[in-house]
Amino acid sequence: MAHGPFSISELATPAVSTLIGFLAYSSQYFFLRFEAIPFRKNEIWTVNIFATCIWICYYRTCTVDPGRVPKDWEPADRKQLEADRVSGRQRWCRRCEAYKPPRAHHCRTCQRCVPKMDHHCPWTRNCVSHSTFPHFIRFLFYAVTGMSYLESLLLERASLIWRHRDLPSYLGPSLFQMAHILILFVINSLTVFALFILLARSLWTLGSNVTTIESWEIERHKTLLRRARYFGGYLEGPGGIKIRIKKQEFPYDIGILANIKAGMGGSINILSWFWPLAQTPSPQSGLDFEVNGFEESNVSWPPPDPDRIPLPAKSFRNDDAFTDPQTYSSAYEQVEAFNRRKAEDLKRQKAGMEVQRRKRFGKRLKEENNRDSDSEGTDPRSDNESDDGEEGWKNSEGERLRDFGVDEDIEFYDEEDIPLGILMQQRSKRQ
């Protein structure tokens, strides 16, 4: 993981560690000194076993490598690769200079493509991914279970104090103990409530085999479907291309038991799902995933999105754009088309024309307003709209892809074609 100047996020793991230590060991200090209800032997063992499991799972969630895509990895199905490129599903990462497997995304913090990326967690300073998700689930499970048990112990002592509230102060706990149990109770209650919600959501994603990023994509797809109904099933992409939007089923939901097995490292042994020292899933198992077969074999995820469709290769002008996707019958034809585009770009540069790439909605809007203001004498809009448009779309919870740690410049604005050298290598392999 890349290291840079100090940031406030570096305090996240020390803060979580301090919280675990305070609740686990400060509470034991209180119980040992609370004479009204002595700390029972079985309670001591239970609290410390839970604390040990939490420490182990949290350490592994923070330190296990979230995985990386091998440089020599290539999609097995070339026809599917070309279909994905035409429909705007980026399978080539310009920053990693490598292909992206299905369900992988480029993390802007880890600065690499992460297999089956769920999100980048600020509290662990690590990606929750195919490799780390089982440790993350176990950490949440033991944290919620352990703190719920601690909550029951605190409630038992607090209820006794409340029942004897009318007794003289010298017959009850000291002022320090009263303040101590109050702080423990408030912090533990708030923490277990927040983690319970996170655990419930994570268990839903585990049972449905949907990552947090993919749940965003599913909601985005439903929004595009509703919008496309008003335009005859089509939406307009860059260069005036008409993109057909039709309902597409999520392909990786293969049944609850199979989903849990896949999410917990591929093991069917239920005991291993809860074992804190369970083996980390192999990196190779995060490059290919079983599908349910509800869609045709040539249909992949995510569904077509107008914001992910590259600009037409023939021309960057709206009046001369392709209206149909461009396909190639062979790698040689694709290389020749690449050379033609390169020659056209050089001609534009010699003529003093800028070779355009698709820009963010706000920049495109500002340029249009600048042109309008030149002709009408009105003031252009400010840069405050840089997050407007389709690229700034948020789900029902107000989240964008960047909120999950995804590099949006790669997801939406990376128009880079597959390098010529890679295409030549593919051609030589076929020959």
Short mmCIF file of N, CA and C in Angstrom, two decimals, residues 87-89 216-237 243-248 301-309 389-391 393-395 412:
data_model
loop_
_atom_site.label_atom_id
_atom_site.label_comp_id
_atom_site.label_asym_id
_atom_site.label_seq_id
_atom_site.Cartn_x
_atom_site.Cartn_y
_atom_site.Cartn_z
N SER A 87 -19.48 -2.16 -25.13
CA SER A 87 -20.58 -1.74 -24.28
C SER A 87 -20.12 -0.87 -23.11
N GLY A 88 -18.83 -0.57 -23.06
CA GLY A 88 -18.36 0.36 -22.05
C GLY A 88 -17.93 -0.26 -20.75
N ARG A 89 -17.80 -1.58 -20.69
CA ARG A 89 -17.32 -2.23 -19.47
C ARG A 89 -15.79 -2.24 -19.53
N TRP A 216 -24.49 -0.83 -5.44
CA TRP A 216 -24.58 0.50 -6.06
C TRP A 216 -24.87 0.35 -7.55
N GLU A 217 -24.18 -0.58 -8.21
CA GLU A 217 -24.38 -0.79 -9.65
C GLU A 217 -25.79 -1.30 -9.94
N ILE A 218 -26.32 -2.17 -9.08
CA ILE A 218 -27.68 -2.68 -9.27
C ILE A 218 -28.69 -1.54 -9.18
N GLU A 219 -28.52 -0.67 -8.19
CA GLU A 219 -29.44 0.46 -8.05
C GLU A 219 -29.30 1.43 -9.22
N ARG A 220 -28.07 1.63 -9.68
CA ARG A 220 -27.84 2.48 -10.84
C ARG A 220 -28.53 1.89 -12.08
N HIS A 221 -28.44 0.58 -12.25
CA HIS A 221 -29.07 -0.09 -13.39
C HIS A 221 -30.58 0.09 -13.36
N LYS A 222 -31.18 -0.02 -12.18
CA LYS A 222 -32.63 0.17 -12.07
C LYS A 222 -33.02 1.60 -12.41
N THR A 223 -32.19 2.56 -12.03
CA THR A 223 -32.46 3.96 -12.37
C THR A 223 -32.41 4.17 -13.88
N LEU A 224 -31.41 3.59 -14.54
CA LEU A 224 -31.30 3.72 -16.00
C LEU A 224 -32.48 3.05 -16.70
N LEU A 225 -32.94 1.92 -16.17
CA LEU A 225 -34.10 1.24 -16.76
C LEU A 225 -35.34 2.13 -16.70
N ARG A 226 -35.57 2.75 -15.54
CA ARG A 226 -36.74 3.63 -15.42
C ARG A 226 -36.63 4.81 -16.37
N ARG A 227 -35.43 5.35 -16.50
CA ARG A 227 -35.23 6.50 -17.38
C ARG A 227 -35.39 6.12 -18.84
N ALA A 228 -34.90 4.92 -19.20
CA ALA A 228 -34.94 4.51 -20.60
C ALA A 228 -36.37 4.23 -21.07
N ARG A 229 -37.27 3.89 -20.16
CA ARG A 229 -38.65 3.61 -20.56
C ARG A 229 -39.30 4.83 -21.21
N TYR A 230 -38.88 6.00 -20.81
CA TYR A 230 -39.45 7.23 -21.38
C TYR A 230 -38.87 7.54 -22.75
N PHE A 231 -37.80 6.85 -23.14
CA PHE A 231 -37.15 7.13 -24.43
C PHE A 231 -37.10 5.88 -25.31
N GLY A 232 -38.12 5.04 -25.16
CA GLY A 232 -38.22 3.87 -26.02
C GLY A 232 -37.19 2.81 -25.77
N GLY A 233 -36.62 2.76 -24.56
CA GLY A 233 -35.64 1.73 -24.23
C GLY A 233 -34.22 2.11 -24.54
N TYR A 234 -33.98 3.35 -25.00
CA TYR A 234 -32.62 3.78 -25.36
C TYR A 234 -32.25 5.04 -24.59
N LEU A 235 -30.96 5.18 -24.31
CA LEU A 235 -30.40 6.40 -23.74
C LEU A 235 -29.23 6.84 -24.59
N GLU A 236 -28.96 8.12 -24.58
CA GLU A 236 -27.91 8.67 -25.44
C GLU A 236 -26.58 8.67 -24.70
N GLY A 237 -25.56 8.13 -25.38
CA GLY A 237 -24.21 8.12 -24.85
C GLY A 237 -23.35 9.16 -25.52
N ILE A 243 -27.76 3.99 -26.83
CA ILE A 243 -27.44 2.78 -26.08
C ILE A 243 -28.74 2.14 -25.61
N ARG A 244 -28.93 0.87 -25.97
CA ARG A 244 -30.12 0.17 -25.54
C ARG A 244 -29.96 -0.27 -24.08
N ILE A 245 -30.93 0.06 -23.25
CA ILE A 245 -30.91 -0.31 -21.84
C ILE A 245 -32.02 -1.32 -21.60
N LYS A 246 -31.66 -2.55 -21.28
CA LYS A 246 -32.65 -3.57 -20.97
C LYS A 246 -32.29 -4.25 -19.65
N LYS A 247 -33.31 -4.81 -19.02
CA LYS A 247 -33.11 -5.40 -17.70
C LYS A 247 -32.11 -6.54 -17.77
N GLN A 248 -31.19 -6.53 -16.81
CA GLN A 248 -30.16 -7.57 -16.75
C GLN A 248 -30.09 -8.10 -15.33
N TRP A 301 -21.34 -8.47 -16.41
CA TRP A 301 -21.70 -7.43 -15.44
C TRP A 301 -20.54 -6.45 -15.31
N PRO A 302 -20.77 -5.14 -15.13
CA PRO A 302 -22.06 -4.46 -14.93
C PRO A 302 -22.78 -4.20 -16.25
N PRO A 303 -24.08 -3.89 -16.20
CA PRO A 303 -24.84 -3.61 -17.42
C PRO A 303 -24.30 -2.37 -18.12
N PRO A 304 -24.64 -2.18 -19.39
CA PRO A 304 -24.20 -0.99 -20.12
C PRO A 304 -24.65 0.30 -19.42
N ASP A 305 -23.77 1.26 -19.38
CA ASP A 305 -24.03 2.55 -18.74
C ASP A 305 -23.54 3.63 -19.69
N PRO A 306 -24.38 4.58 -20.08
CA PRO A 306 -23.94 5.61 -21.03
C PRO A 306 -22.68 6.35 -20.59
N ASP A 307 -22.45 6.46 -19.28
CA ASP A 307 -21.27 7.18 -18.81
C ASP A 307 -19.99 6.38 -18.98
N ARG A 308 -20.13 5.08 -19.24
CA ARG A 308 -18.93 4.26 -19.38
C ARG A 308 -18.67 3.89 -20.84
N ILE A 309 -19.47 4.43 -21.75
CA ILE A 309 -19.26 4.15 -23.17
C ILE A 309 -18.18 5.10 -23.70
N GLY A 389 -24.52 15.95 -13.08
CA GLY A 389 -24.63 15.06 -14.22
C GLY A 389 -24.63 13.60 -13.81
N GLU A 390 -24.55 12.73 -14.81
CA GLU A 390 -24.62 11.30 -14.56
C GLU A 390 -23.45 10.81 -13.73
N GLU A 391 -22.26 11.42 -13.91
CA GLU A 391 -21.09 10.98 -13.16
C GLU A 391 -21.27 11.22 -11.67
N TRP A 393 -24.03 10.78 -10.03
CA TRP A 393 -25.22 10.07 -9.57
C TRP A 393 -24.95 9.40 -8.23
N LYS A 394 -25.94 9.48 -7.35
CA LYS A 394 -25.83 8.87 -6.03
C LYS A 394 -26.98 7.89 -5.83
N ASN A 395 -26.74 6.87 -5.01
CA ASN A 395 -27.80 5.92 -4.72
C ASN A 395 -28.74 6.48 -3.66
N PHE A 412 -15.12 6.00 -14.97
CA PHE A 412 -15.97 6.80 -15.85
C PHE A 412 -15.21 7.52 -16.97
#
